[in-house]
Amino acid sequence: MAPKGGTACFLLIVGCGALAAPPQNGCDFKDVAEKMMRKCQNKGYDAPDMMQLGTIFNYSDFPMAERNSERSGSLVSSVLNVLYSVTPDEVNETVRIHTHTHSQILQPPLIQKNKTWNLKNLPDVLRLMENSSVASACYIQAFVAPLCWKTLTTRNDDNMTADEYDALLRAAKPALQNMPFTGTDLPTDVGRGPNLEEIMEMLLEVYDASSEDQRTQVVRWVKEQITQKYFNCTTRPPSDPRSMPMESCELSVKWLNSEALTMMGPYVSRLATEDVNSSPDKQLCGFFHSAKFQHTMSSISNINPSLGRTFLQKFQECFRGEQEFAENVDKLGILACYYSPAADLSPDISGRLLSELNTCDEFSNPKITKLKKRLVKSVMSNTNATEAVGRLGRSVALLSPKQLSEIPDKQLKEFLKNMGLDVQWTRGQQRAVVTKLLCSECADVPVEELVDLQSVAGVLPSRLLKRVKSIPPQNEGLRNLTMRMKKAQLVAVLQGLLGEMVPSELVQKLSGPLLRRLPLNQLEEANISSFSSLDTVASKVWSMPQAAFLAKQMHEQKKFRWRPYSFLQGVTCEMIDKVADNDTQDMAQAVTETSQLLSKGQAGCAARKLFATKEKERADYFKTITQEEMNNISTYLLLHLPPMKVRNLPASVCPAFLDKMREADLSSLPQRSPSRPALTQRALRCLVEAPGVSGPSAADVRRLGPLLCELPPFQLLAVAPEVLNASLRQMAACQHIPRGHTADTIQLVTQTFGDPSYWSAETMEAVGPLLLLDDNATSGLPYKSWMKDVLYSLKSGMPHPSNALRRKLFDLITDTTPNAGVASSDDKEITVDLIEELGKDNVYWTHTQLAGMSNETFLTALETLGAVSDYRADQLAVLSKRATEAFGPVSQMTESEVMQMGCITRGFSNADLQRFPFSLDALEEIAKCGWNDSQMQPVWRGVSAHNNLTAQHLGAVEMVALSRFICGLSSTELQQLNVDAFKDAVGSMDGVQCSSEVTQQMRRIAVSAFGKPDSWTEARVSELGNIIAGLNSTELASLDPAVFSFISTFSVPLIQHLDALSVVQVEALGPDNAAMVTSEQRASLSEEQLAALERAETGSPDQTQRSGQSGTPSLSVEGISAFVKPFLLLLTGFLLL
């Protein structure tokens, strides 16, 4: 142990090493320091001056003229070096001179020379820092924290007392919240036992902000620390450069005891099931019965089904039977999501379990809802409607519409007010609540009362919303009220408010969905340029048409500022190109901070402008770029670096480059961009060129981040088996795998993990997403007890589950004879429980099965069946017949019954459609049901008759409420539409898709309202949506090239005259729109137009040669050689493993 006060010398010696050592797998402390200092800068804090720095580091005797070479190695110099790279314009002249004079402070020779520095111990530094101004402390902490963490991760505690180690931990804590740490960034050896607990306490504080992969790395690190210290073995594979010189641990090593479980807290959600299974029962039961268990399980928001079930089973074994276990269900937390009680529970226990199941709401597993309803039934068996609200809590939302109508008004209103938007209701429940609580005969309802109904706002009648004349004192209430409203409802509220307020007042007072529905013509009247301050306007969240309007107006009036405002989504490439060189960095930072709003084309334009500005500083900027310069370019823009420049990046920037690639989001880069393979190739070369690397480890592969998803599978064949295994597990999280790689990737998965028929649940969870890329493999999955839950879990993370996966789940749910395989089940009884569990997947019932459903089941589950939008004609024929049998002929059906039927109404004849009592407020919902063009006019006839509507009297609310059914108006009726109402409505009709004939007629209305197309702006084109597809060839060719990237992506496939565009116009489509061009449209284009389309789709303006259409960028022979070369080099090393 070092003597008391030894921290000073120890910290500085190690700190010097940290400053000198080039980062390999871990984070560079200087990068983290710069990131944290930028946060201080963004908060408006001024950089500290020399006196402040000298006070904190006990360096008040810091006269510039008296420094010698020994003194130049101080921490103050290092702080200044980082500080100046972040705030070059803010540090004073003294600081700037000092930083320039000692810029070589971070070079190894100078650091190695200075082994001892005169500095107080760390606790004193921390105390002085805490007593400094907030601004100064922020910058100093930004330097001290990552340096202390680097010290902890590169040295053991042999030279420190316990107090000194604690001081290091306390100082390092802020760094963890600002670094993408992995297992390689955690201490190799924590030394004393208490140190592990202390570090875990710190890691628990960043649990919520960490990724799933980071959490897994923490668990593996804890296991390695425990096995090394107590079992004298290592869990790391031999290929891992951090492997200790000791034997490998047995798979069954019993390292997981109650102390480790308690120490890890919610990180236990990333344990391997074999670790839990091998843990002694006594240890697990000790954890289960501890006070920490309930808190731990309640802190976990997600856990894999296999681990959840294993924990639950082990927990149950700690009790003397089902009844004793049931008494403890209120301690289960996340584990309750996997509990299926065999017998009915008492009302009291059912209520306690219901509270635990609230954790499972986001799991998208219909089995949970089924269990909740069963528990609600149990609770209600021992209570009445008056007591239900208090007993059920949030589970009141599981009561039937009839049960809701029996709850006293006062209690129901109080429940809605308290729960706000936290409760999800079905349409039927919403209608029951609104019918009960709203006065049907009242002309007006105070807006404050409507705000209390925010969770059921989706069914509030538009006629009532038109009468909203004021904004409640709490503006947040109106925003919440509108969060779940449909388009027509929002337009209705706006119409009411516009009757009492001028647009300029609304613009300043509104926010949220309501503001984003304000039409452009009203935004123009607001005359925003006359506002005394534009800050309140600029900081609001705008729709795309609004953003384009604001960006153009501010730019033309010289009021545009590059700040992270939502209207940046409306900037054009021309605006970006005109940015002055000295403002380019502000532009780059602003677009980076609003990256989620910008298109791929806008990102590419911003990147090209930044790169061009950099190359004005140095012609060979990217050939000679430094680490610091690399760090100053955001990852978001760096991804767009042209392939040649990527290939020429110097090896010295590899650490920074790999750190950026690890955290990269490739969604901003066109899928066929040539930069994708170039970035992947350069990352591989960086791994190969790293000193001392004989072959990539699993940690190296993690450094590739999403670039791993771009690798051709054959290149993974060269790595060590454990690295291949880890690579495929990492690839399971890929958001995109090139289409050309899919088959080979799946083959590699089956070669590595074996036949999927014999996979365990853990393997399916780990690499199942890759297997599910193949429909045949998905359909061939076996019937296993755990399969359904695992597939539900995997499906919940997919934005668009495949038809094969939906069908497989249907088969697993409905087939009760798994040993018989997939057999015909037309005689399978359809129950309400099955229908509710299947949800949208009820589409897979055969028409014979649907015909055999009982009338009671049909009526009880009607709303669920009516929500399915993609029924076949034979299914609709059966369901519409069932509806007639249940309700009588169409002429006798009520508006409420028709609303329950939903998409089933599509199965009726055109004659019946004209007689349906369609509610105008219900049309926006059923418009998504897959209607054909021939049904538009009959529905319009039925709607107009039932609601007493005529074309010439349609207002903006009615036009929007009609949704797609406005396509049913005749050409004469379309000509009768009120132009002013159309102006207010068209921005909210953006998703309406009519036949080409009707779209052309609607184009005439747009011309009458907004003038000839050659005068349409980016904002106007964006607002008009699919109406753009109705332009004839002359009108389309007359559009300004700048507007083409603002055409809705959904409109592009509908354009019939794409061949009328010039080469410049085609290229102006941008990557997003170019990718939507259909094969039929491509067939009509000339070679020049196709070349322009290729440049647009790949985001490569300088590209002159078309590449293949496989969905992945093609490489030249030279590119392929360079791409394969890194792995050819690696293969030599791998053959020696």
Coordinates of N, CA, C and O in Angstrom, one line a residue, residues 574-686:
E574 N -29.6 24.1 -51.7 CA -29.1 25.4 -52.1 C -28.8 26.3 -50.9 O -27.8 27.0 -50.9
M575 N -29.7 26.2 -49.9 CA -29.4 27.0 -48.7 C -28.1 26.5 -48.0 O -27.3 27.4 -47.5
I576 N -27.9 25.2 -48.0 CA -26.7 24.7 -47.3 C -25.5 25.1 -48.1 O -24.4 25.5 -47.6
D577 N -25.5 25.1 -49.5 CA -24.4 25.4 -50.3 C -24.0 26.9 -50.1 O -22.8 27.3 -50.3
K578 N -25.0 27.8 -49.7 CA -24.7 29.2 -49.6 C -24.2 29.6 -48.2 O -23.9 30.8 -48.0
V579 N -24.0 28.6 -47.3 CA -23.5 28.9 -46.0 C -22.1 29.4 -46.1 O -21.2 28.8 -46.8
A580 N -21.8 30.5 -45.4 CA -20.4 31.1 -45.4 C -19.5 30.1 -44.8 O -19.9 29.4 -43.8
D581 N -18.2 30.1 -45.2 CA -17.3 29.1 -44.7 C -17.1 29.2 -43.1 O -17.0 28.2 -42.4
N582 N -17.2 30.5 -42.6 CA -17.0 30.6 -41.2 C -18.3 30.2 -40.4 O -18.2 30.2 -39.2
D583 N -19.4 30.0 -41.1 CA -20.6 29.5 -40.4 C -20.8 28.0 -40.6 O -21.8 27.4 -40.2
T584 N -19.9 27.3 -41.4 CA -20.1 25.9 -41.7 C -20.2 25.0 -40.5 O -21.0 24.1 -40.4
Q585 N -19.3 25.3 -39.5 CA -19.3 24.5 -38.3 C -20.6 24.6 -37.6 O -21.1 23.6 -37.0
D586 N -21.2 25.8 -37.5 CA -22.5 26.0 -36.8 C -23.5 25.2 -37.6 O -24.4 24.5 -37.0
M587 N -23.5 25.2 -38.9 CA -24.4 24.4 -39.7 C -24.3 23.0 -39.5 O -25.3 22.2 -39.3
A588 N -23.0 22.5 -39.4 CA -22.8 21.1 -39.2 C -23.3 20.6 -37.9 O -23.9 19.5 -37.7
Q589 N -23.1 21.4 -36.8 CA -23.5 21.0 -35.5 C -25.1 21.0 -35.4 O -25.7 20.2 -34.8
A590 N -25.7 22.0 -36.1 CA -27.2 22.1 -36.1 C -27.8 20.9 -36.7 O -28.8 20.4 -36.2
V591 N -27.3 20.6 -37.9 CA -27.9 19.4 -38.6 C -27.7 18.1 -37.9 O -28.5 17.2 -37.9
T592 N -26.5 18.0 -37.2 CA -26.2 16.8 -36.5 C -27.2 16.7 -35.3 O -27.7 15.6 -35.0
E593 N -27.5 17.8 -34.6 CA -28.4 17.7 -33.5 C -29.9 17.5 -33.9 O -30.7 17.2 -33.0
T594 N -30.2 17.7 -35.1 CA -31.6 17.5 -35.6 C -31.6 16.4 -36.6 O -32.5 16.3 -37.5
S595 N -30.6 15.5 -36.6 CA -30.5 14.5 -37.6 C -31.7 13.6 -37.8 O -31.9 13.1 -38.9
Q596 N -32.5 13.4 -36.7 CA -33.6 12.5 -36.8 C -34.7 13.1 -37.7 O -35.6 12.4 -38.2
L597 N -34.6 14.4 -38.0 CA -35.7 15.0 -38.8 C -35.3 15.2 -40.2 O -36.1 15.4 -41.1
L598 N -34.0 15.0 -40.5 CA -33.5 15.3 -41.9 C -33.5 14.1 -42.8 O -33.4 13.0 -42.3
S599 N -33.6 14.4 -44.1 CA -33.5 13.3 -45.1 C -32.1 12.9 -45.4 O -31.1 13.6 -45.0
K600 N -31.9 11.8 -46.0 CA -30.6 11.4 -46.5 C -30.0 12.4 -47.4 O -28.8 12.6 -47.4
G601 N -30.8 13.0 -48.2 CA -30.3 14.0 -49.2 C -29.8 15.2 -48.5 O -28.7 15.8 -48.8
Q602 N -30.5 15.7 -47.5 CA -30.0 16.9 -46.7 C -28.8 16.6 -46.0 O -27.9 17.4 -45.9
A603 N -28.7 15.4 -45.4 CA -27.4 15.0 -44.7 C -26.2 15.0 -45.7 O -25.2 15.5 -45.3
G604 N -26.5 14.4 -46.9 CA -25.4 14.4 -47.8 C -25.0 15.8 -48.3 O -23.8 16.1 -48.4
C605 N -25.9 16.7 -48.4 CA -25.6 18.1 -48.8 C -24.8 18.8 -47.7 O -23.8 19.5 -48.0
A606 N -25.2 18.6 -46.5 CA -24.5 19.2 -45.4 C -23.1 18.7 -45.3 O -22.1 19.4 -45.0
A607 N -22.9 17.4 -45.5 CA -21.6 16.7 -45.4 C -20.7 17.3 -46.5 O -19.5 17.6 -46.2
R608 N -21.2 17.3 -47.7 CA -20.4 17.8 -48.8 C -19.9 19.3 -48.6 O -18.8 19.6 -48.9
K609 N -20.8 20.1 -48.0 CA -20.4 21.5 -47.7 C -19.3 21.5 -46.7 O -18.3 22.3 -46.8
L610 N -19.5 20.7 -45.6 CA -18.5 20.7 -44.6 C -17.1 20.2 -45.1 O -16.1 20.8 -44.8
F611 N -17.1 19.1 -45.9 CA -15.9 18.6 -46.4 C -15.2 19.6 -47.4 O -14.0 19.7 -47.3
A612 N -16.0 20.3 -48.2 CA -15.4 21.2 -49.1 C -14.8 22.4 -48.3 O -13.7 22.9 -48.7
T613 N -15.4 22.8 -47.2 CA -14.9 23.9 -46.4 C -13.5 23.4 -45.8 O -12.6 24.2 -45.7
K614 N -13.5 22.2 -45.3 CA -12.3 21.7 -44.7 C -11.1 21.6 -45.7 O -10.0 21.9 -45.4
E615 N -11.5 21.3 -46.9 CA -10.4 21.2 -47.9 C -10.0 22.5 -48.5 O -9.0 22.6 -49.2
K616 N -10.7 23.6 -48.1 CA -10.2 24.9 -48.4 C -9.1 25.3 -47.4 O -8.2 26.0 -47.8
E617 N -9.1 24.7 -46.2 CA -8.1 24.9 -45.2 C -6.8 24.2 -45.7 O -5.7 24.7 -45.6
R618 N -7.0 22.9 -46.1 CA -5.9 22.1 -46.6 C -6.4 21.3 -47.8 O -7.4 20.6 -47.6
A619 N -5.7 21.3 -48.9 CA -6.2 20.5 -50.1 C -6.2 19.0 -49.7 O -7.1 18.3 -50.2
D620 N -5.3 18.6 -48.9 CA -5.2 17.2 -48.6 C -5.7 16.9 -47.2 O -5.2 16.1 -46.5
Y621 N -6.7 17.6 -46.8 CA -7.2 17.6 -45.4 C -7.5 16.2 -44.9 O -7.0 15.8 -43.9
F622 N -8.2 15.4 -45.7 CA -8.5 14.1 -45.2 C -7.4 13.0 -45.4 O -7.4 12.0 -44.7
K623 N -6.4 13.4 -46.1 CA -5.2 12.5 -46.2 C -4.3 12.7 -45.0 O -3.6 11.9 -44.5
T624 N -4.4 14.0 -44.4 CA -3.5 14.3 -43.3 C -4.3 14.7 -42.0 O -3.8 15.3 -41.1
I625 N -5.5 14.3 -42.0 CA -6.4 14.6 -40.9 C -5.9 14.0 -39.6 O -5.3 13.0 -39.5
T626 N -6.0 14.8 -38.5 CA -5.5 14.4 -37.2 C -6.7 13.8 -36.4 O -7.9 13.9 -36.7
Q627 N -6.3 13.2 -35.2 CA -7.4 12.6 -34.3 C -8.3 13.7 -33.9 O -9.5 13.5 -33.9
E628 N -7.7 14.8 -33.5 CA -8.6 16.0 -33.0 C -9.5 16.5 -34.1 O -10.7 16.7 -33.9
E629 N -9.0 16.6 -35.3 CA -9.9 17.0 -36.4 C -10.9 16.0 -36.7 O -12.1 16.3 -37.1
M630 N -10.6 14.7 -36.7 CA -11.6 13.7 -36.9 C -12.7 13.8 -35.8 O -13.9 13.6 -36.1
N631 N -12.3 14.0 -34.6 CA -13.3 14.1 -33.5 C -14.2 15.3 -33.7 O -15.3 15.3 -33.2
N632 N -13.7 16.3 -34.3 CA -14.5 17.5 -34.5 C -15.6 17.4 -35.6 O -16.4 18.3 -35.9
I633 N -15.5 16.3 -36.4 CA -16.5 16.0 -37.4 C -17.5 15.0 -36.9 O -17.1 13.9 -36.4
S634 N -18.8 15.3 -36.9 CA -19.8 14.4 -36.3 C -19.8 13.1 -37.1 O -19.6 13.1 -38.3
T635 N -20.1 12.0 -36.4 CA -20.3 10.7 -37.1 C -21.4 10.8 -38.1 O -21.3 10.2 -39.2
Y636 N -22.4 11.5 -37.8 CA -23.6 11.7 -38.7 C -23.1 12.2 -40.1 O -23.6 11.7 -41.1
L637 N -22.2 13.1 -40.1 CA -21.7 13.7 -41.4 C -20.6 12.9 -42.0 O -20.4 12.7 -43.2
L638 N -19.7 12.4 -41.1 CA -18.5 11.6 -41.5 C -18.9 10.4 -42.4 O -18.2 10.0 -43.3
L639 N -20.1 9.8 -42.1 CA -20.6 8.7 -42.9 C -20.7 9.0 -44.4 O -20.6 8.0 -45.2
H640 N -20.9 10.2 -44.7 CA -21.1 10.6 -46.1 C -19.7 10.9 -46.8 O -19.8 11.4 -48.0
L641 N -18.6 10.7 -46.2 CA -17.3 10.9 -46.8 C -17.2 10.1 -48.0 O -17.4 8.9 -48.0
P642 N -16.8 10.7 -49.2 CA -16.7 9.9 -50.4 C -15.7 8.8 -50.3 O -14.8 8.8 -49.5
P643 N -16.0 7.7 -51.0 CA -15.1 6.5 -50.9 C -13.6 6.7 -51.0 O -12.8 6.2 -50.2
M644 N -13.2 7.5 -52.0 CA -11.8 7.7 -52.2 C -11.2 8.4 -50.9 O -10.1 8.1 -50.5
K645 N -11.9 9.4 -50.4 CA -11.4 10.1 -49.2 C -11.4 9.1 -48.0 O -10.5 9.2 -47.1
V646 N -12.3 8.2 -47.9 CA -12.4 7.2 -46.8 C -11.1 6.3 -46.9 O -10.5 6.1 -45.9
R647 N -10.9 5.9 -48.1 CA -9.7 5.0 -48.3 C -8.4 5.6 -47.9 O -7.5 4.9 -47.5
N648 N -8.3 6.9 -48.1 CA -7.1 7.6 -47.9 C -6.9 8.2 -46.5 O -5.9 8.9 -46.2
L649 N -7.8 7.9 -45.6 CA -7.7 8.3 -44.2 C -6.4 7.7 -43.6 O -6.1 6.5 -43.8
P650 N -5.6 8.5 -42.9 CA -4.3 7.9 -42.4 C -4.6 7.0 -41.2 O -5.6 7.1 -40.5
A651 N -3.7 6.1 -41.0 CA -3.8 5.1 -40.0 C -3.8 5.7 -38.6 O -4.4 5.1 -37.6
S652 N -3.3 6.9 -38.4 CA -3.2 7.5 -37.1 C -4.5 7.9 -36.6 O -4.7 8.1 -35.4
V653 N -5.6 8.0 -37.4 CA -6.9 8.4 -36.9 C -7.8 7.1 -36.7 O -9.0 7.3 -36.4
C654 N -7.2 6.0 -36.8 CA -8.0 4.7 -36.7 C -8.8 4.7 -35.3 O -10.0 4.3 -35.3
P655 N -8.1 5.0 -34.2 CA -8.9 4.9 -32.9 C -10.1 5.8 -32.9 O -11.2 5.3 -32.5
A656 N -10.0 7.0 -33.4 CA -11.1 7.9 -33.4 C -12.2 7.4 -34.5 O -13.4 7.5 -34.2
F657 N -11.7 6.9 -35.6 CA -12.6 6.5 -36.7 C -13.4 5.3 -36.2 O -14.6 5.2 -36.4
L658 N -12.7 4.3 -35.5 CA -13.4 3.1 -35.1 C -14.4 3.5 -34.0 O -15.5 2.9 -33.9
D659 N -14.1 4.4 -33.1 CA -15.0 4.9 -32.1 C -16.3 5.4 -32.7 O -17.4 5.2 -32.2
K660 N -16.1 6.2 -33.7 CA -17.2 6.8 -34.4 C -18.1 5.7 -35.1 O -19.3 5.8 -35.1
M661 N -17.4 4.8 -35.7 CA -18.2 3.7 -36.4 C -19.0 2.9 -35.5 O -20.0 2.4 -35.8
R662 N -18.4 2.7 -34.3 CA -19.1 1.9 -33.3 C -20.4 2.5 -32.9 O -21.4 1.8 -32.6
E663 N -20.5 3.8 -32.9 CA -21.8 4.5 -32.4 C -22.6 5.0 -33.6 O -23.6 5.6 -33.4
A664 N -22.2 4.6 -34.8 CA -22.8 5.2 -36.0 C -24.2 4.7 -36.2 O -24.6 3.6 -35.9
D665 N -25.1 5.6 -36.8 CA -26.4 5.2 -37.2 C -26.4 5.3 -38.7 O -26.5 6.4 -39.3
L666 N -26.4 4.1 -39.4 CA -26.3 4.1 -40.9 C -27.6 4.5 -41.6 O -27.7 4.5 -42.8
S667 N -28.7 4.7 -40.8 CA -30.0 5.0 -41.4 C -30.0 6.3 -42.2 O -30.8 6.5 -43.1
S668 N -29.0 7.2 -41.9 CA -28.9 8.5 -42.6 C -28.2 8.3 -44.0 O -28.1 9.2 -44.8
L669 N -27.6 7.1 -44.2 CA -26.8 6.9 -45.4 C -27.6 6.0 -46.4 O -28.2 5.0 -46.0
P670 N -27.8 6.4 -47.6 CA -28.5 5.6 -48.6 C -28.0 4.1 -48.6 O -26.8 3.9 -48.4
Q671 N -29.0 3.2 -48.7 CA -28.6 1.8 -48.6 C -27.7 1.4 -49.7 O -26.9 0.4 -49.5
R672 N -27.7 2.1 -50.8 CA -26.8 1.7 -51.9 C -25.6 2.7 -52.1 O -25.0 2.8 -53.1
S673 N -25.4 3.4 -51.0 CA -24.3 4.4 -51.1 C -23.0 3.7 -51.2 O -22.7 2.7 -50.4
P674 N -22.1 4.1 -52.1 CA -20.7 3.5 -52.1 C -19.9 3.8 -50.9 O -18.9 3.1 -50.7
S675 N -20.3 4.7 -50.1 CA -19.6 5.0 -48.8 C -19.7 3.8 -47.9 O -18.8 3.6 -47.0
R676 N -20.8 3.0 -47.9 CA -21.0 1.9 -47.0 C -19.8 0.9 -47.1 O -19.2 0.6 -46.1
P677 N -19.5 0.4 -48.3 CA -18.4 -0.6 -48.4 C -17.1 0.1 -48.1 O -16.2 -0.6 -47.6
A678 N -17.0 1.4 -48.5 CA -15.7 2.0 -48.2 C -15.4 2.2 -46.7 O -14.3 2.0 -46.3
L679 N -16.4 2.6 -46.0 CA -16.3 2.7 -44.5 C -16.0 1.4 -43.9 O -15.1 1.2 -43.0
T680 N -16.7 0.3 -44.4 CA -16.4 -1.0 -43.8 C -15.0 -1.5 -44.1 O -14.3 -2.0 -43.2
Q681 N -14.6 -1.2 -45.3 CA -13.2 -1.6 -45.7 C -12.2 -0.9 -44.9 O -11.2 -1.5 -44.4
R682 N -12.4 0.4 -44.7 CA -11.4 1.2 -43.9 C -11.4 0.7 -42.4 O -10.3 0.7 -41.8
A683 N -12.5 0.4 -41.9 CA -12.6 -0.1 -40.5 C -11.8 -1.4 -40.4 O -11.1 -1.6 -39.4
L684 N -12.0 -2.3 -41.3 CA -11.3 -3.6 -41.3 C -9.8 -3.3 -41.4 O -9.0 -4.0 -40.6
R685 N -9.4 -2.4 -42.2 CA -7.9 -2.1 -42.3 C -7.4 -1.6 -41.0 O -6.3 -1.8 -40.6
C686 N -8.2 -0.7 -40.3 CA -7.8 -0.2 -39.0 C -7.6 -1.3 -38.0 O -6.6 -1.3 -37.2

